[in-house]
CSV table of C-alpha atoms in Angstrom, one decimal:
chain,number,residue,atom,x,y,z
A,1,MET,CA,88.6,91.7,-1.2
A,2,ARG,CA,86.9,89.2,1.3
A,3,TYR,CA,83.5,89.4,2.4
A,4,VAL,CA,80.0,87.2,3.5
A,5,ASP,CA,77.0,88.0,1.9
A,6,LEU,CA,73.8,86.5,3.8
A,7,PRO,CA,70.6,86.5,1.5
A,8,GLY,CA,67.2,88.7,2.8
A,9,THR,CA,65.3,91.7,2.1
A,10,ALA,CA,66.7,94.5,-0.3
A,11,PRO,CA,68.4,96.8,-0.3
A,12,ALA,CA,70.8,95.0,1.0
A,13,CYS,CA,73.0,96.5,3.7
A,14,VAL,CA,76.7,97.0,2.9
A,15,TYR,CA,79.0,96.8,6.4
A,16,LEU,CA,82.0,99.3,6.3
A,17,HIS,CA,85.0,97.8,9.7
A,18,GLY,CA,87.0,100.2,11.4
A,19,LEU,CA,90.3,100.2,11.7
A,20,GLY,CA,92.8,97.5,10.6
A,21,LEU,CA,89.9,95.2,12.1
A,22,SER,CA,86.6,92.9,9.8
A,23,SER,CA,83.4,92.9,9.6
A,24,LEU,CA,82.9,89.7,10.0
A,25,ALA,CA,84.4,90.3,14.2
A,26,THR,CA,82.9,94.0,13.4
A,27,TYR,CA,79.2,93.5,13.4
A,28,THR,CA,77.9,89.1,12.8
A,29,ARG,CA,76.5,89.4,16.2
A,30,VAL,CA,74.3,92.7,15.2
A,31,VAL,CA,73.1,91.0,11.8
A,32,SER,CA,71.6,88.5,13.3
A,33,GLU,CA,69.1,90.6,15.7
A,34,PRO,CA,65.9,90.8,15.0
A,35,GLY,CA,65.0,93.5,12.9
A,36,LEU,CA,68.3,93.5,10.6
A,37,SER,CA,68.5,89.7,10.3
A,38,ARG,CA,65.8,89.6,7.5
A,39,ARG,CA,67.8,92.0,5.8
A,40,ARG,CA,69.9,91.1,3.0
A,41,SER,CA,73.9,91.9,4.4
A,42,ILE,CA,77.0,92.5,3.3
A,43,LEU,CA,79.8,92.6,5.4
A,44,VAL,CA,83.0,93.6,3.5
A,45,ASP,CA,87.2,93.6,4.6
A,46,PHE,CA,88.6,95.2,3.0
A,47,LEU,CA,92.2,94.8,1.8
A,48,GLY,CA,95.7,94.6,4.0
A,49,CYS,CA,92.6,93.8,7.2
A,50,GLY,CA,90.5,90.5,8.1
A,51,PHE,CA,90.1,87.7,5.8
A,52,SER,CA,91.5,89.5,2.6
A,53,ASP,CA,94.2,90.2,0.1
A,54,ARG,CA,96.9,92.4,0.7
A,55,PRO,CA,98.5,93.3,-1.8
A,56,ILE,CA,101.6,96.1,-1.3
A,57,GLU,CA,101.0,97.8,-4.4
A,58,PHE,CA,97.9,99.5,-2.7
A,59,GLY,CA,97.7,102.4,-1.7
A,60,TYR,CA,94.9,101.8,0.8
A,61,SER,CA,93.6,105.5,1.2
A,62,LEU,CA,89.9,106.2,1.7
A,63,GLU,CA,89.2,106.2,-1.8
A,64,ASP,CA,91.4,103.4,-3.0
A,65,HIS,CA,88.5,102.3,0.1
A,66,ALA,CA,85.6,103.5,-1.5
A,67,GLN,CA,87.0,102.5,-5.2
A,68,THR,CA,87.7,98.1,-4.0
A,69,VAL,CA,83.9,98.5,-2.2
A,70,ALA,CA,82.0,99.9,-5.7
A,71,ALA,CA,83.8,97.3,-7.7
A,72,LEU,CA,82.7,94.1,-5.8
A,73,LEU,CA,79.3,96.6,-5.6
A,74,ASP,CA,79.0,96.8,-9.3
A,75,HIS,CA,80.0,92.5,-9.3
A,76,LEU,CA,76.9,92.5,-7.7
A,77,GLY,CA,75.1,94.1,-9.4
A,78,LEU,CA,73.9,96.3,-7.0
A,79,GLU,CA,72.8,100.0,-6.8
A,80,GLN,CA,71.6,102.8,-3.7
A,81,CYS,CA,72.4,100.1,-0.7
A,82,ALA,CA,72.7,101.2,2.9
A,83,VAL,CA,76.3,101.8,3.8
A,84,ILE,CA,76.9,101.3,7.0
A,85,GLY,CA,80.1,101.9,8.5
A,86,HIS,CA,82.1,102.8,11.3
A,87,SER,CA,85.0,104.8,12.7
A,88,PHE,CA,87.1,104.4,9.3
A,89,GLY,CA,84.8,102.6,7.8
A,90,GLY,CA,82.8,105.9,8.1
A,91,SER,CA,85.0,107.7,6.1
A,92,VAL,CA,85.4,105.2,3.2
A,93,ALA,CA,81.4,105.0,3.3
A,94,VAL,CA,81.2,108.9,3.2
A,95,THR,CA,83.3,108.5,0.0
A,96,LEU,CA,81.8,106.1,-1.3
A,97,ALA,CA,78.3,108.1,-1.3
A,98,ALA,CA,79.9,111.1,-3.3
A,99,LEU,CA,81.9,109.3,-5.5
A,100,ARG,CA,79.5,107.2,-6.7
A,101,PRO,CA,76.4,108.5,-5.9
A,102,ASP,CA,74.0,105.0,-7.4
A,103,LEU,CA,75.4,102.3,-4.8
A,104,VAL,CA,75.0,104.2,-2.2
A,105,GLY,CA,70.5,105.3,-1.0
A,106,GLN,CA,71.6,105.4,2.8
A,107,LEU,CA,74.2,106.2,5.2
A,108,LEU,CA,74.4,104.7,8.6
A,109,LEU,CA,78.2,106.3,10.5
A,110,ALA,CA,79.1,105.2,13.7
A,111,GLU,CA,81.3,107.9,15.4
A,112,ALA,CA,82.4,108.7,11.9
A,113,LEU,CA,85.6,110.6,11.4
A,114,LEU,CA,84.4,113.5,9.4
A,115,ASP,CA,87.3,115.5,9.9
A,116,PRO,CA,90.8,115.4,9.0
A,117,GLY,CA,94.1,114.6,11.8
A,118,GLY,CA,92.1,111.5,12.3
A,119,GLY,CA,92.1,110.0,15.8
A,120,GLU,CA,94.3,109.4,18.0
A,121,THR,CA,95.1,105.5,17.5
A,122,SER,CA,95.6,106.3,14.1
A,123,ARG,CA,97.9,109.6,15.2
A,124,GLY,CA,99.9,107.5,17.0
A,125,ILE,CA,100.2,105.7,14.2
A,126,ALA,CA,100.8,107.5,11.1
A,127,GLY,CA,103.0,110.2,13.6
A,128,GLN,CA,106.0,106.9,12.5
A,129,SER,CA,107.4,106.4,9.0
A,130,GLU,CA,106.0,103.4,7.2
A,131,ALA,CA,109.6,100.9,8.7
A,132,GLU,CA,109.5,102.6,11.6
A,133,PHE,CA,105.7,101.4,12.9
A,134,CYS,CA,106.0,98.1,10.3
A,135,ALA,CA,109.3,97.4,12.6
A,136,SER,CA,108.7,97.5,16.1
A,137,GLY,CA,105.2,100.3,16.2
A,138,TYR,CA,102.8,97.6,15.6
A,139,GLN,CA,104.8,95.3,17.7
A,140,SER,CA,104.3,98.3,20.6
A,141,LEU,CA,100.6,99.3,19.5
A,142,LEU,CA,99.8,95.1,19.8
A,143,ASP,CA,101.3,95.0,23.1
A,144,GLU,CA,99.6,98.3,24.6
A,145,VAL,CA,96.2,97.3,23.1
A,146,ARG,CA,96.8,93.3,24.8
A,147,ALA,CA,97.6,95.0,28.2
A,148,ASP,CA,94.7,97.2,28.1
A,149,ALA,CA,92.1,93.7,26.7
A,150,LEU,CA,93.4,92.1,30.4
A,151,SER,CA,93.2,94.6,32.2
A,152,GLY,CA,89.1,94.8,30.8
A,153,ASP,CA,89.2,97.8,28.7
A,154,PRO,CA,86.0,96.3,26.1
A,155,LEU,CA,87.0,98.0,23.1
A,156,SER,CA,90.9,96.7,23.4
A,157,ILE,CA,89.1,93.4,24.0
A,158,ALA,CA,87.0,93.6,20.5
A,159,VAL,CA,89.8,94.8,18.2
A,160,THR,CA,92.6,92.8,19.8
A,161,GLY,CA,92.3,89.7,17.1
A,162,GLY,CA,91.7,92.3,14.5
A,163,PHE,CA,94.9,94.3,14.6
A,164,ASN,CA,96.5,90.6,15.5
A,165,ALA,CA,95.8,89.9,11.5
A,166,VAL,CA,96.3,93.0,10.5
A,167,ALA,CA,98.9,93.3,7.7
A,168,PRO,CA,101.6,96.3,10.1
A,169,PHE,CA,102.3,98.1,6.2
A,170,ALA,CA,98.2,98.4,5.4
A,171,LEU,CA,97.5,98.9,8.8
A,172,TYR,CA,99.5,101.5,8.9
A,173,ARG,CA,98.6,103.0,5.5
A,174,CYS,CA,95.3,103.5,6.2
A,175,ALA,CA,95.8,105.5,9.6
A,176,VAL,CA,97.6,107.6,6.6
A,177,GLY,CA,94.6,107.7,4.7
A,178,LEU,CA,92.2,108.3,7.0
A,179,VAL,CA,94.8,111.2,9.0
A,180,ARG,CA,95.2,113.3,4.9
A,181,GLY,CA,91.0,112.4,4.4
A,182,THR,CA,90.1,113.5,1.2
A,183,GLN,CA,89.2,116.5,-0.8
A,184,PRO,CA,86.8,118.2,-0.7
A,185,THR,CA,87.0,116.7,3.1
A,186,MET,CA,84.5,113.6,5.2
A,187,ARG,CA,82.6,116.2,6.5
A,188,GLN,CA,81.9,118.7,3.5
A,189,ARG,CA,81.6,115.7,1.4
A,190,LEU,CA,78.9,114.5,3.4
A,191,LEU,CA,77.3,117.9,4.1
A,192,ALA,CA,76.0,117.6,0.6
A,193,LEU,CA,74.6,114.4,0.2
A,194,THR,CA,71.3,114.2,-0.5
A,195,ILE,CA,69.8,110.9,0.4
A,196,PRO,CA,68.9,109.7,4.2
A,197,ARG,CA,71.7,110.3,6.7
A,198,THR,CA,72.0,109.1,10.0
A,199,TYR,CA,74.7,109.6,12.6
A,200,PHE,CA,75.5,107.5,16.1
A,201,PHE,CA,77.0,108.3,19.5
A,202,GLY,CA,78.0,106.2,21.9
A,203,GLN,CA,76.7,107.7,25.3
A,204,MET,CA,80.3,108.0,26.2
A,205,SER,CA,81.3,110.1,23.7
A,206,LEU,CA,80.0,112.9,23.9
A,207,PRO,CA,79.9,115.7,24.5
A,208,ASN,CA,80.1,116.5,21.4
A,209,PRO,CA,79.4,119.8,18.7
A,210,ASP,CA,78.3,117.8,15.8
A,211,THR,CA,75.7,116.4,18.5
A,212,GLU,CA,74.0,119.8,17.8
A,213,ALA,CA,75.8,120.9,14.0
A,214,LEU,CA,74.6,117.8,12.5
A,215,PRO,CA,71.1,117.9,13.1
A,216,ALA,CA,71.5,121.9,12.4
A,217,ALA,CA,72.8,120.6,8.8
A,218,GLY,CA,69.9,117.5,7.5
A,219,ILE,CA,71.7,114.5,9.9
A,220,ALA,CA,69.7,112.5,12.4
A,221,VAL,CA,71.3,111.3,15.1
A,222,ARG,CA,70.9,109.5,17.5
A,223,VAL,CA,72.8,108.7,20.6
A,224,LEU,CA,73.2,105.1,22.0
A,225,PRO,CA,72.9,105.3,26.4
A,226,GLY,CA,75.5,103.6,28.0
A,227,ALA,CA,77.8,102.8,25.2
A,228,GLY,CA,81.1,104.1,23.8
A,229,HIS,CA,82.6,104.5,20.2
A,230,GLY,CA,82.9,100.8,20.6
A,231,MET,CA,79.3,100.0,20.6
A,232,MET,CA,78.4,97.3,18.4
A,233,TRP,CA,80.4,95.3,20.9
A,234,ASP,CA,78.7,97.9,24.0
A,235,ASP,CA,75.1,97.1,22.8
A,236,PRO,CA,75.1,95.5,19.8
A,237,SER,CA,71.5,94.8,20.6
A,238,GLY,CA,70.9,98.4,20.9
A,239,PHE,CA,72.8,99.6,18.3
A,240,ALA,CA,71.1,96.9,15.4
A,241,ALA,CA,67.8,98.2,17.0
A,242,ALA,CA,68.6,101.7,15.9
A,243,LEU,CA,70.2,101.0,13.0
A,244,ASP,CA,67.0,98.6,11.7
A,245,ARG,CA,64.8,102.0,13.0
A,246,ALA,CA,66.8,103.8,11.2
A,247,LEU,CA,66.6,102.2,8.0
A,248,GLU,CA,63.0,102.1,8.5
A,249,HIS,CA,62.5,105.5,8.0
A,250,ALA,CA,64.6,105.7,5.4
A,251,PRO,CA,62.1,107.0,1.8
A,252,VAL,CA,61.5,104.5,0.1
């Protein structure tokens, strides 16, 4: 598993990317912003994605990815990290915090998927067989994303490179794992945690009932004006500032 470790102050911030993408491509601009640039930042590419290896024998479930991230943090001798996860990566982050609470001191989730069923893209992928997706579905997805990127869709522009680099079988298995979710669910696990937790919405993703449900459960909610699901591309400076504020206000 490939990662980038940028030196800085503790606690270490561990960044986990969305479905089929790369943390280097997702977060490089964010971690270079004032506030975050002084913090130790570890940008992780999940197995099958980005610059990481693509083992065919790996399962690619949320738990599988959480265990590989845990192994990396153990290797680095880290504990009580601030874990930042976007979408699929947020689901892995919650799973990591539940399975290895010693490793996670704070969760910062950017529109993490908290319930089984996944999102539109993952459902579309998981609705095929692995053989069908690898034979034709993957290319169809690439064609669709490229067409949307050429039409100017910001999120499609951002994810095109990641989808080009990911192993098709790995993308499929990640999508299936996200649709299946975990047991207990990611939401149940998140609500059971007692560490500081912040959930970020892009304003364009609203309305969403979790803007009220999560604060009622003790989870801070922050909304980034003018941003959508891809808030780290829509407004990297604003997203970085929001992360920095959440990190500053977490109990030591």
